[in-house]
CSV table of C-alpha atoms in Angstrom, one decimal:
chain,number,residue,atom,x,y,z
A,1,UNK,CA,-23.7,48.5,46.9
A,2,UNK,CA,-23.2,47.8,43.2
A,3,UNK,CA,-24.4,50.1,40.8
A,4,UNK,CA,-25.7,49.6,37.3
A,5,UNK,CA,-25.3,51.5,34.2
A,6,UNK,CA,-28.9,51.4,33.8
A,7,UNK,CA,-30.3,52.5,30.2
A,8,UNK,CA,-32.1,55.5,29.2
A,9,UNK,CA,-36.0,55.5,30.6
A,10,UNK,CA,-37.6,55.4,27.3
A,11,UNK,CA,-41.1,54.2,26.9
A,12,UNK,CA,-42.2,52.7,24.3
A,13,UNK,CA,-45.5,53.8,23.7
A,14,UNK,CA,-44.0,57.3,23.8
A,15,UNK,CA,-41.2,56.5,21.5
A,16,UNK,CA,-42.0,57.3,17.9
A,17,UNK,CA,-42.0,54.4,15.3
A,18,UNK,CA,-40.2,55.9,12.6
A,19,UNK,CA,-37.1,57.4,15.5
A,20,UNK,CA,-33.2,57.4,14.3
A,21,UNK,CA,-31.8,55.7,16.8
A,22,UNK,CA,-34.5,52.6,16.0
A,23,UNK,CA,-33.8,52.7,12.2
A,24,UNK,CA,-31.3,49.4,11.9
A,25,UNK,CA,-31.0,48.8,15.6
A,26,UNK,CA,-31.3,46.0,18.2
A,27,UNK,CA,-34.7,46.9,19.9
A,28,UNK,CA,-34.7,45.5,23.6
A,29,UNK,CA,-38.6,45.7,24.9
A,30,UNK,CA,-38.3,45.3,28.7
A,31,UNK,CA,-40.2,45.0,32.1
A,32,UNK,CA,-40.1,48.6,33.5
A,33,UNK,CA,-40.3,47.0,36.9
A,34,UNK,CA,-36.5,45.1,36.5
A,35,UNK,CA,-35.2,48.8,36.3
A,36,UNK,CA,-35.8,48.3,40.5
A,37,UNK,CA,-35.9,44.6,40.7
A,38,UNK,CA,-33.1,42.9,38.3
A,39,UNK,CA,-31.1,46.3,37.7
A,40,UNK,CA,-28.0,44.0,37.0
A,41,UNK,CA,-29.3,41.7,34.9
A,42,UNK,CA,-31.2,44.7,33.0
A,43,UNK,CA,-27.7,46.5,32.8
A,44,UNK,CA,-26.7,43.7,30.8
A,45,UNK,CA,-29.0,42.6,27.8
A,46,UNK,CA,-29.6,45.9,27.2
A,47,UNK,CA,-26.0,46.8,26.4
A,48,UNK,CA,-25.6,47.7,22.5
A,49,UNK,CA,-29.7,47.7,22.2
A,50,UNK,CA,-32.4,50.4,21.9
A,51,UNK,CA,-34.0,50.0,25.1
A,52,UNK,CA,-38.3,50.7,25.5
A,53,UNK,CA,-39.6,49.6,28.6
A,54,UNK,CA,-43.3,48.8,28.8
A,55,UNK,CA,-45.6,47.8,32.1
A,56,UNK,CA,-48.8,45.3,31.1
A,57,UNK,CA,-50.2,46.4,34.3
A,58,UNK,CA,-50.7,49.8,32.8
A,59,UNK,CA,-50.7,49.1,29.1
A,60,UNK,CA,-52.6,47.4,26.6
A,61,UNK,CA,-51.3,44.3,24.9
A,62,UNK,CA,-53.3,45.8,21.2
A,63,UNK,CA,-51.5,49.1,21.9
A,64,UNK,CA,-48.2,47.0,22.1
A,65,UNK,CA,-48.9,44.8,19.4
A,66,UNK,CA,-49.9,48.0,17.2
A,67,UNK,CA,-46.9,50.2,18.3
A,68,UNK,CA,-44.1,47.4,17.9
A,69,UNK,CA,-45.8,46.2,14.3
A,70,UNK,CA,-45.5,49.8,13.0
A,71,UNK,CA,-41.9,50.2,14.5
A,72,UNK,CA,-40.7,46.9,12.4
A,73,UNK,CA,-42.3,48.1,9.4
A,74,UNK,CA,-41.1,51.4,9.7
A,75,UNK,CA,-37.7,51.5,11.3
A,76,UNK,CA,-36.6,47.8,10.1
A,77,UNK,CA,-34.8,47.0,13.1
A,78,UNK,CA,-32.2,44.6,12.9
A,79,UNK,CA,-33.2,42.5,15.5
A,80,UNK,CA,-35.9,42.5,18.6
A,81,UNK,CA,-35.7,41.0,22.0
A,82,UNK,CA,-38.1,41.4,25.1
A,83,UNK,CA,-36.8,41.0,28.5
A,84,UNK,CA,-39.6,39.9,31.4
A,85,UNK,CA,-39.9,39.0,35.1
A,86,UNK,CA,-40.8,35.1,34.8
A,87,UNK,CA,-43.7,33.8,36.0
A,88,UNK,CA,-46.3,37.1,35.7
A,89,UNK,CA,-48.9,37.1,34.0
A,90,UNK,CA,-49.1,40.9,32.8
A,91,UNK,CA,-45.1,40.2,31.1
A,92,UNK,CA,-46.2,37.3,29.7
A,93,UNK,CA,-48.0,39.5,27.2
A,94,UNK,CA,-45.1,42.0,26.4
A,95,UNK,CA,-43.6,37.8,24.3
A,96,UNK,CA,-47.0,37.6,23.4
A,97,UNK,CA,-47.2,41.0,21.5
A,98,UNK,CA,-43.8,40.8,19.8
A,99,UNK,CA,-44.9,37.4,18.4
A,100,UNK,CA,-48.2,38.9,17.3
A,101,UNK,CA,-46.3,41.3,15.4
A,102,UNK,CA,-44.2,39.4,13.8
A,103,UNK,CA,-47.5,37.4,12.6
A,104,UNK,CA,-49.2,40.6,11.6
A,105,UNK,CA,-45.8,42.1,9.6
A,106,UNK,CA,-44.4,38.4,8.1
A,107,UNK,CA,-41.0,40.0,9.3
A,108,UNK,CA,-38.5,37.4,9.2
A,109,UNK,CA,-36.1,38.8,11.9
A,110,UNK,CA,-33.9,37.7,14.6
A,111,UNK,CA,-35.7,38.0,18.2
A,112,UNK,CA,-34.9,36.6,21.9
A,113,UNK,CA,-36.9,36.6,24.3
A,114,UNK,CA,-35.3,36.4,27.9
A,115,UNK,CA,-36.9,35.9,31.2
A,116,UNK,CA,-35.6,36.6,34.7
A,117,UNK,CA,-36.5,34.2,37.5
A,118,UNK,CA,-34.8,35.5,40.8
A,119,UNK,CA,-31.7,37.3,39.6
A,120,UNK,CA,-31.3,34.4,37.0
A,121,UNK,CA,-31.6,35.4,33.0
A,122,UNK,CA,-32.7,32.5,30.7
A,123,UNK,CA,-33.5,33.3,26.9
A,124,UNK,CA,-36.5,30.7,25.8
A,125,UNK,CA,-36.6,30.6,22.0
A,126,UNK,CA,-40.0,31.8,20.0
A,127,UNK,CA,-41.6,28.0,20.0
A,128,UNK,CA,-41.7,27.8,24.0
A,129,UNK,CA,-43.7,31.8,23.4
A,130,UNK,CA,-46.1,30.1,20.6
A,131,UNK,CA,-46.6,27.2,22.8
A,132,UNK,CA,-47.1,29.5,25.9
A,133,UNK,CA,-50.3,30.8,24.3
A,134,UNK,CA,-52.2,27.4,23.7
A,135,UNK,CA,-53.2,25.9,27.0
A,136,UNK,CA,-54.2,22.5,25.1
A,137,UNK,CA,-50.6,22.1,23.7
A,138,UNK,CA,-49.5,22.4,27.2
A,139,UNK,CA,-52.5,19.8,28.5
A,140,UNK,CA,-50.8,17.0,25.9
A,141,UNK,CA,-47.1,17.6,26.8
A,142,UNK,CA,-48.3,17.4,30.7
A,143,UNK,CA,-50.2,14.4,30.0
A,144,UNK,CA,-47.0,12.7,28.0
A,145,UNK,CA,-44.9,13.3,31.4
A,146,UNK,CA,-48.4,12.2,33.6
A,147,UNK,CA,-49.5,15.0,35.1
């Protein structure tokens, strides 16, 4: 069995916003559950990143939203991704939150967001997040392809 230097267990609720190591660093927001799930793949994207893991079956997307605002404003990290399990509904939110902050802040920094579909990472860039969030957008495009 393969093992994986796994990062730090850091939550980020319980991390404060104004922390040294998140002054000027790559933030990496992930899925508590790949620590078990996608350990390899978790291993990876959060190598030379601050990593906070959240759970959106246990938190509250406001208390996200709040927490990762203040962190940008405060620490000015230099860039922020968020790493999910594809498909649930509870991750979903974790993209959901970091774009919210970014709306709330009018940050202009670099972000990824990256999903993991059974062992497989894929980054989706911010639009396919935005687009993700408005069920009508997604009614038109469907309709273009007739669905």
């Amino acid at each position: 069995m393969t093992t994986h230097k796994l990062p730090e267990l850091k939550h980020l609720l319980s991390t404060s916003v104004a922390a040294r190591e998140l002054r000027g660093s790559r933030i990496l927001i992930y899925s508590e559950c790949l620590r078990e799930e996608w350990p390899e793949v978790l291993s990876e994207v959060a190598e030379g990143r601050v990593a906070l893991s959240v759970c959106l079956e246990r938190e509250h997307i406001s208390h996200l939203t709040a927490k990762i605002s203040t962190i940008i404003v405060m620490s000015k990290p230099s860039e922020v991704a968020v790493l999910t399990v594809d498909g649930s509904p509870h991750c979903l939110q974790a993209h959901f939150a970091l774009q919210q902050a970014l709306r709330i802040t009018k940050a202009r920094l670099p972000v990824k967001h990256y999903v993991v579909e059974k062992g497989i990472l894929y980054e989706v860039g911010p639009e396919l997040v935005r687009t993700a969030r408005h069920l009508s957008e997604i009614k038109q495009l469907s309709m273009r392809r007739g669905y």
